[in-house]
Amino acid sequence: MIRIDNLSVHFGSAVAVQNVSLSVESGESFGLVGESGSGKSTVLRTVMGLNRQWTGDIHIGDIDLRKGRRRDLVRVAQMVFQDPYASLHPRYTIGQAIAEPMLINRMSDVDARTAELLEMIGLTAAHRFRFPHELSGGQRQRVAIARALSLSPKVLLLDEPTSALDVSVQAEILNLLNRLRRELNLTFVIVSHDLAVISYMCDRLMVMQNARAVETLTRAQLRAGDMQHDYTRTLFRASHRDRAGAGASAEAVRHG
Ligand SMILES: Nc1ncnc2c1ncn2[C@@H]1O[C@H](COP(=O)(O)OP(=O)(O)OP(=O)(O)O)[C@@H](O)[C@H]1O
Ligand SMILES: [Mg+2]
């Protein structure tokens, strides 16, 4: 579903991503981890066509990003950001926020589809006419997910989708995402600082450091601590230490 070969991304003279390659199967959930500034968001944003200066090859579905039009791309892949408050227009109702991509793309039956999407993410018709500030953080992230799903994409690129949320709410959103992936046969790429979240959500993961890929692991390798590089081991140990904090959400999911 996604194939990235030798991707490099520059911002002026700075290199944000250097020679990164990865591929993700249809229906797979793939994680990206690594310290702040290592290039994780830049990979996602480049796949979404949001960066201009890049070299290498990116294929997503049957679109070659060098040649494909943005209009085709948004029907295949959509991004969900960390902060739903920033990604939702404050003066649009929830219904308008969900309907907007469909209206822009001249889809029919937008009303019925909006109602269907609201139900799919666990909100009701009563939420449809509310504004973002009238919802909880978790509800807002549900709306951002519904909006991302409105054009029926095959791929969701999720950039720290739960790190702005309360621990208890994080678990709800992660479970919602897992259910949607199953039901809609979606492919995920998930960026997270939290290895417990990655281990819960992802079949495989890639570790990044200083713009480069360090190594790729399966979930089983991650859980067994079976890694090749010291950097990954350090990251793994730091994440274990943090378990009482953010990582507890994935524990909550596992046990409840
Ligand atoms: N639009 C931009 N203009 C200039 N530099 C940028 C831009 N976007 C990212 N960078 C730089 O590229 C590097 C990688 O940033 P990126 O946002 O991809 O990191 P990240 O791994 O997502 O970090 P974090 O975990 O903090 O979100 C950083 O050095 C960052 O400052
Ligand atoms: Mg980032």
Short mmCIF file of C-alpha atoms and ligand atoms in Angstrom, two decimals:
data_model
loop_
_atom_site.label_atom_id
_atom_site.label_comp_id
_atom_site.label_asym_id
_atom_site.label_seq_id
_atom_site.Cartn_x
_atom_site.Cartn_y
_atom_site.Cartn_z
CA MET A 1 0.00 0.00 0.00
CA ILE A 2 2.89 2.36 0.78
CA ARG A 3 6.39 2.13 -0.63
CA ILE A 4 9.05 4.70 0.18
CA ASP A 5 12.48 4.30 -1.41
CA ASN A 6 15.45 6.39 -0.39
CA LEU A 7 13.44 9.37 0.74
CA SER A 8 15.42 12.49 1.65
CA VAL A 9 13.78 15.76 2.68
CA HIS A 10 15.57 19.08 2.97
CA PHE A 11 14.50 22.35 4.54
CA GLY A 12 16.94 24.82 3.06
CA SER A 13 20.33 23.37 3.86
CA ALA A 14 19.03 21.27 6.76
CA VAL A 15 18.32 17.57 6.22
CA ALA A 16 15.17 16.44 8.02
CA VAL A 17 14.99 12.94 6.49
CA GLN A 18 17.91 11.08 4.93
CA ASN A 19 17.68 7.96 2.77
CA VAL A 20 14.68 6.47 4.50
CA SER A 21 13.00 3.44 2.91
CA LEU A 22 10.01 1.54 4.18
CA SER A 23 7.05 -0.39 2.88
CA VAL A 24 3.68 -1.07 4.45
CA GLU A 25 1.31 -3.82 3.34
CA SER A 26 -2.39 -3.27 2.80
CA GLY A 27 -4.19 -3.65 6.14
CA GLU A 28 -0.96 -3.40 8.12
CA SER A 29 -0.33 -1.01 10.99
CA PHE A 30 3.19 0.43 10.94
CA GLY A 31 4.77 2.51 13.69
CA LEU A 32 7.34 5.30 13.54
CA VAL A 33 9.25 6.05 16.74
CA GLY A 34 12.27 8.12 17.66
CA GLU A 35 13.33 11.20 19.56
CA SER A 36 11.95 14.68 18.92
CA GLY A 37 13.22 16.14 15.66
CA SER A 38 14.24 12.78 14.17
CA GLY A 39 12.02 13.31 11.12
CA LYS A 40 8.88 11.25 11.86
CA SER A 41 6.31 13.95 11.08
CA THR A 42 8.31 15.01 8.03
CA VAL A 43 7.97 11.50 6.58
CA LEU A 44 4.17 11.59 7.04
CA ARG A 45 3.81 15.13 5.72
CA THR A 46 5.88 14.33 2.66
CA VAL A 47 3.75 11.27 1.91
CA MET A 48 0.71 13.58 2.09
CA GLY A 49 2.31 15.90 -0.47
CA LEU A 50 2.84 18.68 2.09
CA ASN A 51 6.58 19.08 1.49
CA ARG A 52 8.08 20.20 -1.79
CA GLN A 53 11.78 19.53 -1.47
CA TRP A 54 12.29 15.81 -1.48
CA THR A 55 14.12 13.16 -3.44
CA GLY A 56 13.51 9.45 -3.74
CA ASP A 57 10.35 7.57 -4.64
CA ILE A 58 7.00 7.40 -2.90
CA HIS A 59 4.20 5.12 -4.05
CA ILE A 60 0.91 5.02 -2.23
CA GLY A 61 -1.71 2.64 -3.56
CA ASP A 62 -1.29 2.98 -7.31
CA ILE A 63 -0.23 6.63 -7.11
CA ASP A 64 3.34 7.64 -7.87
CA LEU A 65 3.71 10.81 -5.79
CA ARG A 66 5.99 12.37 -8.39
CA LYS A 67 3.23 12.24 -10.97
CA GLY A 68 -0.02 11.89 -9.03
CA ARG A 69 -2.41 14.75 -8.48
CA ARG A 70 -3.21 15.90 -4.98
CA ARG A 71 -6.88 15.36 -5.67
CA ASP A 72 -6.25 11.64 -6.22
CA LEU A 73 -3.97 11.41 -3.20
CA VAL A 74 -6.51 12.71 -0.66
CA ARG A 75 -8.88 9.92 -1.66
CA VAL A 76 -6.24 7.32 -0.83
CA ALA A 77 -4.56 8.77 2.25
CA GLN A 78 -5.56 11.15 5.04
CA MET A 79 -3.69 12.47 8.04
CA VAL A 80 -4.81 12.81 11.66
CA PHE A 81 -2.86 15.24 13.81
CA GLN A 82 -1.98 15.34 17.49
CA ASP A 83 -4.13 18.29 18.44
CA PRO A 84 -7.73 18.02 17.23
CA TYR A 85 -8.48 21.49 18.54
CA ALA A 86 -5.98 23.01 16.13
CA SER A 87 -7.13 20.89 13.19
CA LEU A 88 -10.86 21.71 13.48
CA HIS A 89 -12.19 25.10 12.39
CA PRO A 90 -13.65 26.81 15.50
CA ARG A 91 -16.66 28.26 13.65
CA TYR A 92 -17.63 25.10 11.81
CA THR A 93 -20.09 22.78 13.47
CA ILE A 94 -19.06 19.14 13.83
CA GLY A 95 -21.35 18.26 10.93
CA GLN A 96 -19.78 20.93 8.71
CA ALA A 97 -16.25 19.81 9.65
CA ILE A 98 -17.02 16.23 8.64
CA ALA A 99 -18.89 17.22 5.48
CA GLU A 100 -16.37 19.75 4.15
CA PRO A 101 -13.97 17.34 2.36
CA MET A 102 -16.96 15.63 0.72
CA LEU A 103 -18.39 18.95 -0.48
CA ILE A 104 -15.01 20.05 -1.85
CA ASN A 105 -14.77 16.76 -3.72
CA ARG A 106 -18.36 17.12 -4.99
CA MET A 107 -19.62 13.91 -3.48
CA SER A 108 -23.31 13.12 -3.36
CA ASP A 109 -25.40 12.09 -0.34
CA VAL A 110 -23.21 14.15 1.97
CA ASP A 111 -25.92 14.43 4.63
CA ALA A 112 -26.47 10.71 4.97
CA ARG A 113 -22.75 10.02 4.87
CA THR A 114 -22.12 12.60 7.62
CA ALA A 115 -24.69 10.88 9.84
CA GLU A 116 -23.11 7.52 9.10
CA LEU A 117 -19.62 8.81 9.97
CA LEU A 118 -20.86 10.32 13.25
CA GLU A 119 -22.28 6.97 14.24
CA MET A 120 -19.15 5.13 13.12
CA ILE A 121 -16.97 7.13 15.54
CA GLY A 122 -19.41 6.84 18.43
CA LEU A 123 -21.09 10.26 18.42
CA THR A 124 -24.78 10.94 17.87
CA ALA A 125 -26.92 13.27 15.76
CA ALA A 126 -27.05 15.56 18.81
CA HIS A 127 -23.32 16.33 18.36
CA ARG A 128 -23.76 17.31 14.75
CA PHE A 129 -24.73 20.92 15.39
CA ARG A 130 -22.24 21.59 18.18
CA PHE A 131 -18.97 23.45 17.82
CA PRO A 132 -15.52 21.99 18.63
CA HIS A 133 -15.28 23.89 21.94
CA GLU A 134 -18.49 22.21 23.06
CA LEU A 135 -16.90 18.75 22.89
CA SER A 136 -14.34 16.97 25.07
CA GLY A 137 -10.80 16.43 23.78
CA GLY A 138 -11.54 12.79 23.04
CA GLN A 139 -14.76 13.67 21.19
CA ARG A 140 -12.87 16.24 19.15
CA GLN A 141 -10.29 13.65 18.13
CA ARG A 142 -13.18 11.34 17.12
CA VAL A 143 -14.47 14.13 14.87
CA ALA A 144 -11.01 14.61 13.33
CA ILE A 145 -10.96 10.87 12.61
CA ALA A 146 -14.45 11.00 11.04
CA ARG A 147 -13.36 13.91 8.85
CA ALA A 148 -10.26 11.97 7.79
CA LEU A 149 -12.47 9.00 6.87
CA SER A 150 -15.04 11.04 4.96
CA LEU A 151 -13.51 10.39 1.53
CA SER A 152 -13.13 6.66 2.34
CA PRO A 153 -9.32 6.60 2.21
CA LYS A 154 -7.38 3.35 2.36
CA VAL A 155 -4.58 4.79 4.50
CA LEU A 156 -4.57 6.85 7.70
CA LEU A 157 -1.37 8.63 8.69
CA LEU A 158 -1.67 9.27 12.43
CA ASP A 159 0.78 11.73 13.99
CA GLU A 160 0.72 11.30 17.78
CA PRO A 161 -3.05 10.80 17.63
CA THR A 162 -3.52 10.39 21.39
CA SER A 163 -0.65 12.22 23.04
CA ALA A 164 -2.72 15.38 23.67
CA LEU A 165 -5.37 13.34 25.48
CA ASP A 166 -5.98 12.12 29.01
CA VAL A 167 -4.71 8.62 29.71
CA SER A 168 -8.19 7.11 30.05
CA VAL A 169 -9.36 8.77 26.83
CA GLN A 170 -6.22 7.63 24.99
CA ALA A 171 -7.28 4.01 25.42
CA GLU A 172 -10.75 4.72 23.99
CA ILE A 173 -9.32 6.39 20.91
CA LEU A 174 -6.77 3.61 20.35
CA ASN A 175 -9.53 1.01 20.56
CA LEU A 176 -11.71 3.04 18.17
CA LEU A 177 -8.83 3.21 15.70
CA ASN A 178 -8.24 -0.54 15.93
CA ARG A 179 -11.92 -1.25 15.34
CA LEU A 180 -12.03 1.09 12.33
CA ARG A 181 -8.91 -0.48 10.87
CA ARG A 182 -10.50 -3.93 11.12
CA GLU A 183 -13.92 -2.91 9.82
CA LEU A 184 -12.73 -0.68 6.98
CA ASN A 185 -9.57 -2.67 6.17
CA LEU A 186 -7.44 0.44 6.63
CA THR A 187 -3.66 0.70 6.54
CA PHE A 188 -2.11 2.76 9.36
CA VAL A 189 1.16 4.56 9.85
CA ILE A 190 1.30 5.76 13.45
CA VAL A 191 3.85 8.13 14.95
CA SER A 192 4.16 7.94 18.72
CA HIS A 193 6.71 8.63 21.43
CA ASP A 194 5.09 5.92 23.47
CA LEU A 195 6.42 2.43 22.74
CA ALA A 196 3.55 0.90 24.72
CA VAL A 197 1.11 2.53 22.31
CA ILE A 198 3.17 1.36 19.33
CA SER A 199 3.39 -2.16 20.72
CA TYR A 200 -0.38 -2.23 21.23
CA MET A 201 -1.24 -0.75 17.83
CA CYS A 202 1.45 -1.78 15.33
CA ASP A 203 2.49 -4.98 13.57
CA ARG A 204 5.91 -3.51 12.77
CA LEU A 205 7.78 -0.33 13.58
CA MET A 206 10.70 1.68 12.36
CA VAL A 207 13.03 3.51 14.71
CA MET A 208 14.38 6.88 13.54
CA GLN A 209 17.27 8.94 14.84
CA ASN A 210 18.77 12.11 13.36
CA ALA A 211 16.81 11.93 10.10
CA ARG A 212 17.76 8.29 9.47
CA ALA A 213 16.15 4.89 9.92
CA VAL A 214 17.95 2.95 12.64
CA GLU A 215 16.11 -0.36 12.35
CA THR A 216 12.76 -2.00 11.71
CA LEU A 217 11.26 -4.43 14.21
CA THR A 218 8.21 -6.65 14.42
CA ARG A 219 5.89 -6.33 17.41
CA ALA A 220 7.19 -9.66 18.70
CA GLN A 221 10.79 -8.41 18.53
CA LEU A 222 9.81 -5.22 20.33
CA ARG A 223 8.04 -7.12 23.10
CA ALA A 224 10.92 -9.57 23.49
CA GLY A 225 13.48 -6.74 23.58
CA ASP A 226 15.07 -8.37 20.52
CA MET A 227 16.72 -5.37 18.86
CA GLN A 228 19.99 -4.82 16.99
CA HIS A 229 20.87 -1.27 17.93
CA ASP A 230 21.86 0.31 21.22
CA TYR A 231 19.80 3.37 20.39
CA THR A 232 16.63 1.27 20.20
CA ARG A 233 17.48 -0.44 23.49
CA THR A 234 17.90 2.96 25.17
CA LEU A 235 14.57 4.12 23.78
CA PHE A 236 12.96 0.88 24.96
CA ARG A 237 14.34 1.24 28.49
CA ALA A 238 13.29 4.91 28.70
CA SER A 239 9.79 3.93 27.65
CA HIS A 240 9.64 1.23 30.36
CA ARG A 241 10.64 3.82 32.94
CA ASP A 242 7.77 6.02 31.75
CA ARG A 243 5.18 3.28 32.07
CA ALA A 244 3.56 4.97 35.04
CA GLY A 245 2.99 7.99 32.83
CA ALA A 246 1.85 8.07 29.25
CA GLY A 247 2.52 4.39 28.57
CA ALA A 248 -0.09 3.44 31.13
CA SER A 249 -2.79 4.06 28.55
CA ALA A 250 -1.81 1.02 26.54
CA GLU A 251 -1.72 -1.01 29.75
CA ALA A 252 -5.23 0.22 30.46
CA VAL A 253 -6.29 -0.95 27.03
CA ARG A 254 -4.72 -4.35 27.53
CA HIS A 255 -6.34 -4.95 30.90
CA GLY A 256 -9.68 -3.31 30.37
N1 LIG B 1 8.55 23.26 7.75
C1 LIG B 1 9.79 23.12 8.25
N2 LIG B 1 10.75 24.06 8.00
C2 LIG B 1 12.00 23.92 8.48
N3 LIG B 1 12.41 22.88 9.23
C3 LIG B 1 11.53 21.92 9.53
C4 LIG B 1 10.16 22.00 9.06
N4 LIG B 1 9.50 20.89 9.51
C5 LIG B 1 10.40 20.19 10.22
N5 LIG B 1 11.61 20.79 10.24
C6 LIG B 1 12.82 20.28 10.88
O1 LIG B 1 13.03 18.95 10.45
C7 LIG B 1 13.47 18.11 11.51
C8 LIG B 1 12.52 16.96 11.69
O2 LIG B 1 11.29 17.45 12.19
P1 LIG B 1 10.02 16.55 12.43
O3 LIG B 1 8.90 17.45 12.75
O4 LIG B 1 9.85 15.62 11.29
O5 LIG B 1 10.47 15.71 13.71
P2 LIG B 1 9.63 14.68 14.59
O6 LIG B 1 10.41 13.41 14.63
O7 LIG B 1 8.23 14.62 14.12
O8 LIG B 1 9.71 15.36 16.03
P3 LIG B 1 8.61 15.42 17.22
O9 LIG B 1 8.66 14.08 17.88
O10 LIG B 1 9.09 16.50 18.11
O11 LIG B 1 7.27 15.71 16.60
C9 LIG B 1 13.60 19.01 12.71
O12 LIG B 1 14.94 19.41 12.82
C10 LIG B 1 12.70 20.18 12.39
O13 LIG B 1 13.15 21.34 13.02
MG MG B 2 6.41 15.20 14.95
#
